[in-house]
mmCIF file of C-alpha atoms in Angstrom:
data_model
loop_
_atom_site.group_PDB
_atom_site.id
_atom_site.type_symbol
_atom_site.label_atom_id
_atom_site.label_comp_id
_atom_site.label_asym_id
_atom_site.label_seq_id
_atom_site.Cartn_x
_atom_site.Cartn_y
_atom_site.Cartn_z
ATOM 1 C CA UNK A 29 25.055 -4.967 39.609
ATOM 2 C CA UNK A 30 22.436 -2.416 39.019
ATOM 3 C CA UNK A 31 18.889 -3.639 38.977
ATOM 4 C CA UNK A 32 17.531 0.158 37.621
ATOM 5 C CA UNK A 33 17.553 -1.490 33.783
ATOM 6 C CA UNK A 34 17.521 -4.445 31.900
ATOM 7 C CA UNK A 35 15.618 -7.814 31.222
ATOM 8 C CA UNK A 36 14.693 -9.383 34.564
ATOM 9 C CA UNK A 37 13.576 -13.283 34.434
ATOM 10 C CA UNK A 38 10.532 -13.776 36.979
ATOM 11 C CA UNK A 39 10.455 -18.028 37.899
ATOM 12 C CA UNK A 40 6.746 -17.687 37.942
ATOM 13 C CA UNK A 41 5.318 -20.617 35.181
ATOM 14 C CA UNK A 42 8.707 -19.505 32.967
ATOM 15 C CA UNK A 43 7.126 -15.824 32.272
ATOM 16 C CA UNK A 44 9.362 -13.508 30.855
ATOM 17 C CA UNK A 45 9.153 -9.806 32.120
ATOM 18 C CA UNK A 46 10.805 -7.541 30.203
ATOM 19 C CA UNK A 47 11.819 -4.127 31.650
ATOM 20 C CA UNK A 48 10.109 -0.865 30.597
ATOM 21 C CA UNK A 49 13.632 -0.087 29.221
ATOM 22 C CA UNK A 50 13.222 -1.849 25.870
ATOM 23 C CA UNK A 51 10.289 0.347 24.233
ATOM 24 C CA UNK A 52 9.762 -3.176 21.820
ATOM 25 C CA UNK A 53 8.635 -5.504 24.799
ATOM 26 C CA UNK A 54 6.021 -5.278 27.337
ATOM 27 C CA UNK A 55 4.977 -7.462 30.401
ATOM 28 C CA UNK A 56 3.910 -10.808 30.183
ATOM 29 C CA UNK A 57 4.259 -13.690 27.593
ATOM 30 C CA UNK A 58 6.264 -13.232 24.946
ATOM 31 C CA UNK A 59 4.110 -13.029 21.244
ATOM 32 C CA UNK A 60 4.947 -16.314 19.382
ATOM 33 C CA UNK A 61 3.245 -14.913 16.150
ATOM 34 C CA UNK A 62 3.169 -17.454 13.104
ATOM 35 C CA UNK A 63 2.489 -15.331 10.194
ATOM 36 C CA UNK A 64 5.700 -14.804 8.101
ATOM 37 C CA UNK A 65 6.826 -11.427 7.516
ATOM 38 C CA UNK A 66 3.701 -9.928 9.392
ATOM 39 C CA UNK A 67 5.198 -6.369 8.642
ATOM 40 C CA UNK A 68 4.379 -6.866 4.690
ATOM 41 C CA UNK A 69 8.266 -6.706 4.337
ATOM 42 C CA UNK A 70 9.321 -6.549 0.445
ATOM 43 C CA UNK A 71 5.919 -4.686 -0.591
ATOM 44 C CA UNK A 72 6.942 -1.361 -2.296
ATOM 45 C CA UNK A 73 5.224 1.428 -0.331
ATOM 46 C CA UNK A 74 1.770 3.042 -2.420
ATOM 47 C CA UNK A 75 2.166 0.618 -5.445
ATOM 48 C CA UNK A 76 -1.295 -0.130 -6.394
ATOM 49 C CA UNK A 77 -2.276 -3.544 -7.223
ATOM 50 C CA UNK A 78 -6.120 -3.438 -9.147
ATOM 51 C CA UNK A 79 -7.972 -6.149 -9.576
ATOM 52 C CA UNK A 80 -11.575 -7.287 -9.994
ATOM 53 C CA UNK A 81 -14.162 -9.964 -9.036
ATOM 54 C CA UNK A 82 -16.858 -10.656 -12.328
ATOM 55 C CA UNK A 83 -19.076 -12.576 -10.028
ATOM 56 C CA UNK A 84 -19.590 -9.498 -7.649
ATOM 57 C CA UNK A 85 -19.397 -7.076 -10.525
ATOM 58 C CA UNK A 86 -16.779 -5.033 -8.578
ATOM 59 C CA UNK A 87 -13.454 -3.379 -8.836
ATOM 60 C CA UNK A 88 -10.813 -2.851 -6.192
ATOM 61 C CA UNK A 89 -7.301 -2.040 -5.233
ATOM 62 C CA UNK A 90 -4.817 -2.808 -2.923
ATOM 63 C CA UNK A 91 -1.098 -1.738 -1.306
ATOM 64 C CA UNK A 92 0.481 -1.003 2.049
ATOM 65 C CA UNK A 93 1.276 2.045 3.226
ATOM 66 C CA UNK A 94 3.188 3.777 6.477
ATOM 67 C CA UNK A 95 0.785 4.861 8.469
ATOM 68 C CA UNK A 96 0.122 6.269 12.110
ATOM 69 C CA UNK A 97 -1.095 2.510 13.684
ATOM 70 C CA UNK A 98 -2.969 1.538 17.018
ATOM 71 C CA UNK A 99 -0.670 2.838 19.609
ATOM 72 C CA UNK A 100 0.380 5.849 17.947
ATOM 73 C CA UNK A 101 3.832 5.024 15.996
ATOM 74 C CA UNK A 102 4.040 3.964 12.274
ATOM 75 C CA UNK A 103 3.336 1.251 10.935
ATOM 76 C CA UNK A 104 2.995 -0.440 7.419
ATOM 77 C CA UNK A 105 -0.696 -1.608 6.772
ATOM 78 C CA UNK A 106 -2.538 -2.813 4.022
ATOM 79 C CA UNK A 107 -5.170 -1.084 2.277
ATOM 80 C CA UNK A 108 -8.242 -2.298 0.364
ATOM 81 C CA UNK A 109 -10.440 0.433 -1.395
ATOM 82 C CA UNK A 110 -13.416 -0.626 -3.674
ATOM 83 C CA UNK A 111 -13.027 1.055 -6.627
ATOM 84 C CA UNK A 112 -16.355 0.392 -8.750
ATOM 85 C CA UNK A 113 -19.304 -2.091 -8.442
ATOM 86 C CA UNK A 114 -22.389 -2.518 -10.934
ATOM 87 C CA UNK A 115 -23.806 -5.446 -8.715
ATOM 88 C CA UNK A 116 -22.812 -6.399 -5.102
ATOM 89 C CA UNK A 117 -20.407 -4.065 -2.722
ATOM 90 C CA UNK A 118 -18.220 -5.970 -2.091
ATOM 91 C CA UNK A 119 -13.740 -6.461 -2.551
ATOM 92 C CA UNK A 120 -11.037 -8.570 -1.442
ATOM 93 C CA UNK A 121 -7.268 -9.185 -1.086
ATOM 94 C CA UNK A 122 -4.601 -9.948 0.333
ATOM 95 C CA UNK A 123 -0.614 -8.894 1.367
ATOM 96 C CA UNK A 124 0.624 -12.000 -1.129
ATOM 97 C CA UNK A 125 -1.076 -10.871 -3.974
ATOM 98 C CA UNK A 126 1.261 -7.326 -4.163
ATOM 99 C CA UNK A 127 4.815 -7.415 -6.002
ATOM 100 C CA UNK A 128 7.590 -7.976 -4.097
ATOM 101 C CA UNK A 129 6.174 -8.944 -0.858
ATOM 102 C CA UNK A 130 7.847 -11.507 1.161
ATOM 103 C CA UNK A 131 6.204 -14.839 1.784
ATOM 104 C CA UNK A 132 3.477 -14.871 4.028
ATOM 105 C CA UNK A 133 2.885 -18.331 4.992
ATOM 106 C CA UNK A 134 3.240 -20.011 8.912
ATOM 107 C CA UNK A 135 3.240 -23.818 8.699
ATOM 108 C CA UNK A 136 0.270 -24.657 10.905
ATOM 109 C CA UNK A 137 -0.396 -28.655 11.990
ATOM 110 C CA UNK A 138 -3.539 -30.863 11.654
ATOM 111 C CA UNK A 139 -5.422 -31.431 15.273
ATOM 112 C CA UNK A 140 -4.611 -27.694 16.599
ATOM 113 C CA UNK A 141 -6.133 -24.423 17.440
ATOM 114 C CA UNK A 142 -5.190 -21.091 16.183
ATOM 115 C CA UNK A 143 -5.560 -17.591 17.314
ATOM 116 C CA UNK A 144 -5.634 -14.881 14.436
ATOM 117 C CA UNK A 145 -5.969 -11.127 15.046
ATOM 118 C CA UNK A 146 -5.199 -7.740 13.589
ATOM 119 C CA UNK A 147 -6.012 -4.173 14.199
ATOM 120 C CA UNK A 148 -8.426 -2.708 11.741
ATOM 121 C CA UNK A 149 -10.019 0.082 10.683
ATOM 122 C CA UNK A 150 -12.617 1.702 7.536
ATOM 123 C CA UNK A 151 -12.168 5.027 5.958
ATOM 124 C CA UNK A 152 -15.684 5.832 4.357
ATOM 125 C CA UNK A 153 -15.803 7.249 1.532
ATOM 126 C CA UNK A 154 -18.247 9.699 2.403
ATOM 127 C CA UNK A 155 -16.871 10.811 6.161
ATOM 128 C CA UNK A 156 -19.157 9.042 8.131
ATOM 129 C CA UNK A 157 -18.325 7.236 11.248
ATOM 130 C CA UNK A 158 -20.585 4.318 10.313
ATOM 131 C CA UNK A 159 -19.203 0.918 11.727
ATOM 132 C CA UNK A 160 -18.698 -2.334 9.113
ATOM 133 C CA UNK A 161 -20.834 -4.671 10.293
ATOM 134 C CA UNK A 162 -20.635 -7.755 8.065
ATOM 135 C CA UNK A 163 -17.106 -8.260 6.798
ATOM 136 C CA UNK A 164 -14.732 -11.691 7.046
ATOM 137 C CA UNK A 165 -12.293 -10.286 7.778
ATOM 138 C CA UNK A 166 -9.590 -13.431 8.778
ATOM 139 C CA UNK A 167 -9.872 -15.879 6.762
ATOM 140 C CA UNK A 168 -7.004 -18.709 6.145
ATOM 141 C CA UNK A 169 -5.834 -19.909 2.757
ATOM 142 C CA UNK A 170 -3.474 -22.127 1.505
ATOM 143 C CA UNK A 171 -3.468 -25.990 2.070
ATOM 144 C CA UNK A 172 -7.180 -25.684 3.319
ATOM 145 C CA UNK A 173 -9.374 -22.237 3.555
ATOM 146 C CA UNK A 174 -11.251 -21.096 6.457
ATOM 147 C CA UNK A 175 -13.585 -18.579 7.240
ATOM 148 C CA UNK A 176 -14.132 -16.325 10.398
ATOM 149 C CA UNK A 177 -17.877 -14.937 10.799
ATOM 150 C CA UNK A 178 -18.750 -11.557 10.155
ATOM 151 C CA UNK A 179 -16.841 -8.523 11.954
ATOM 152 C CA UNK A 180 -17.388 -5.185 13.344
ATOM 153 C CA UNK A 181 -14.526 -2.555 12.307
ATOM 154 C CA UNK A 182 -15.333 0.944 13.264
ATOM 155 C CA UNK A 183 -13.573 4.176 11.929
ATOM 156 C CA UNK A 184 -11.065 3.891 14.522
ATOM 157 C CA UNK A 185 -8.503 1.172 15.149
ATOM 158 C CA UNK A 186 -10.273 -2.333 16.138
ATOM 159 C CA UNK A 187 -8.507 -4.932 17.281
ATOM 160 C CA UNK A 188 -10.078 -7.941 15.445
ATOM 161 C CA UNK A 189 -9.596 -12.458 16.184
ATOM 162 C CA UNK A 190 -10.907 -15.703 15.437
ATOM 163 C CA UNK A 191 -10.129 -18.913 16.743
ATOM 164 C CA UNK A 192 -9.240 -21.929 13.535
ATOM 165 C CA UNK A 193 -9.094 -25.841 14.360
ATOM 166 C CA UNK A 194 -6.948 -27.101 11.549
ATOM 167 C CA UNK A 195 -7.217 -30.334 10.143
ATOM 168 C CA UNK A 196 -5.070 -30.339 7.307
ATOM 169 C CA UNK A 197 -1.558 -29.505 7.900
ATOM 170 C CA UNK A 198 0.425 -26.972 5.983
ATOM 171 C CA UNK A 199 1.020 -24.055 5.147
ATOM 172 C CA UNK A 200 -1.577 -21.279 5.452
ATOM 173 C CA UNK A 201 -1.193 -16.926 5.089
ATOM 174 C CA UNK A 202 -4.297 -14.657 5.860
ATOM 175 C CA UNK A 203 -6.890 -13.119 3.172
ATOM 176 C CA UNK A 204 -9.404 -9.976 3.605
ATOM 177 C CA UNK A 205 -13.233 -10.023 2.337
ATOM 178 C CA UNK A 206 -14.911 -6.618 2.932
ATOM 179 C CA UNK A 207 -18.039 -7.036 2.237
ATOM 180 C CA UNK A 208 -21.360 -4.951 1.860
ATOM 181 C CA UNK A 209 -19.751 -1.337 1.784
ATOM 182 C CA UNK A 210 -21.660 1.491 1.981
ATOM 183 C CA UNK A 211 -20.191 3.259 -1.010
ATOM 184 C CA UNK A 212 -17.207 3.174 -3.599
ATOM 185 C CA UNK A 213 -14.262 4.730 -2.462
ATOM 186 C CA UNK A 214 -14.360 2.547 1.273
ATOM 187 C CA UNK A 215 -11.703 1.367 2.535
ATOM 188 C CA UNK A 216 -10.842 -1.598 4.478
ATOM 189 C CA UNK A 217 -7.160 -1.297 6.632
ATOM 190 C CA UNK A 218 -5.314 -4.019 8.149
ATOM 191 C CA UNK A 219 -2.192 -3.924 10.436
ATOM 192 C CA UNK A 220 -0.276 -6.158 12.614
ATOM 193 C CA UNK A 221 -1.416 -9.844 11.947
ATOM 194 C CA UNK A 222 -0.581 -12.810 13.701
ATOM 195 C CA UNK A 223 -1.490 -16.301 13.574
ATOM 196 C CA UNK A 224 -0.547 -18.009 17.561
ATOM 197 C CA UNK A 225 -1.241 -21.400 18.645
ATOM 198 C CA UNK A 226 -3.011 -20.731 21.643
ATOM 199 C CA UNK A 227 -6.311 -19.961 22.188
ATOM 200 C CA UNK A 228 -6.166 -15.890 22.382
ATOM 201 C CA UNK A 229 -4.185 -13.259 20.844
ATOM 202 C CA UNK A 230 -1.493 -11.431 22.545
ATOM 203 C CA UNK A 231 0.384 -7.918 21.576
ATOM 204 C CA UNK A 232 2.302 -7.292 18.202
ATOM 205 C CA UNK A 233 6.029 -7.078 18.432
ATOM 206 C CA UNK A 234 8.033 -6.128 16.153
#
């Protein structure tokens, strides 16, 4: 049998190696990523979902689009762009909140640690390269919410995490707070999320 292609199984601590071959996998563990439907599946491409927060005083929208991601191919992200503001600068969102989707949720259990990460990225409105400096970015809803701190996003792809101890279980799907933008017309993108239970993130697979 020819060993020049194929999957090859290394006995080393049960990691899998997968051979250069198969342009989907890469050396090393394989990604055991939580978040259902991570590819915003179901979301129709461009639709626009607007919203607004009183409290803030702001106006923003929201949709996925297929994009050129982090390593070059496309890849269908999701956009948040604040719209208007007569008070603070700030939007939010999520994937769930757009028709159609499919369900985001991973069923995460009381007493363990998650990893969640993404790559992201800001388009400013005005062409700058200016970094976002004070943005939660992760944060987990659903049978409990939790918060990451504050982020830094540049204009280029970012690859973002936080670690969450859980101590509720259920269900849970990720939400976006971009706060303190520089001007209307920003624009916060997300892309490839995952929610592992381990203590660090490891790369997106489709």
């Amino acid at each position: 049998m020819s060993t020049s292609g194929g999957p090859k199984i290394i006995s080393d601590n049960l990691v899998l190696c997968l051979d250069a071959h198969d342009a989907k996998s890469y050396a090393g563990e394989p990604t055991t990523n939580l978040s259902a439907n991570s590819d915003y599946s179901g979301a129709t491409l461009d639709s626009v979902n607007s919203s607004s927060n009183g409290g803030w005083g702001s106006t923003f929208d929201r949709w996925v689009s297929l994009i050129e991601g982090p390593a070059g191919k496309k890849v269908r992200a999701f956009h948040l762009n604040l719209t208007g503001t007569t008070g603070s600068a700030h939007a939010e969102g999520a994937p769930y909140e757009l028709s159609g989707i499919d369900s985001q949720y991973g069923s995460l259990t009381s007493g363990n640690s998650y990893r969640a990460s993404a790559w992201a990225k800001v388009i400013r409105a005005d062409g700058s390269s200016t970094a976002q400096t004070s943005s939660n970015l992760l944060y987990l809803t659903g049978t409990a919410s939790l918060g990451s701190s504050n982020m830094t996003v540049g204009t280029e792809w970012t690859k973002i995490s936080a670690s969450f101890s859980i101590s509720s279980t259920g269900n849970y799907r990720l939400r976006h707070y971009f706060y303190d933008c520089i001007s209307v017309g920003d624009t916060l993108i997300i892309t490839e999320p995952q929610i592992e239970s381990k203590g660090y993130s490891t790369p997106y697979v489709y």
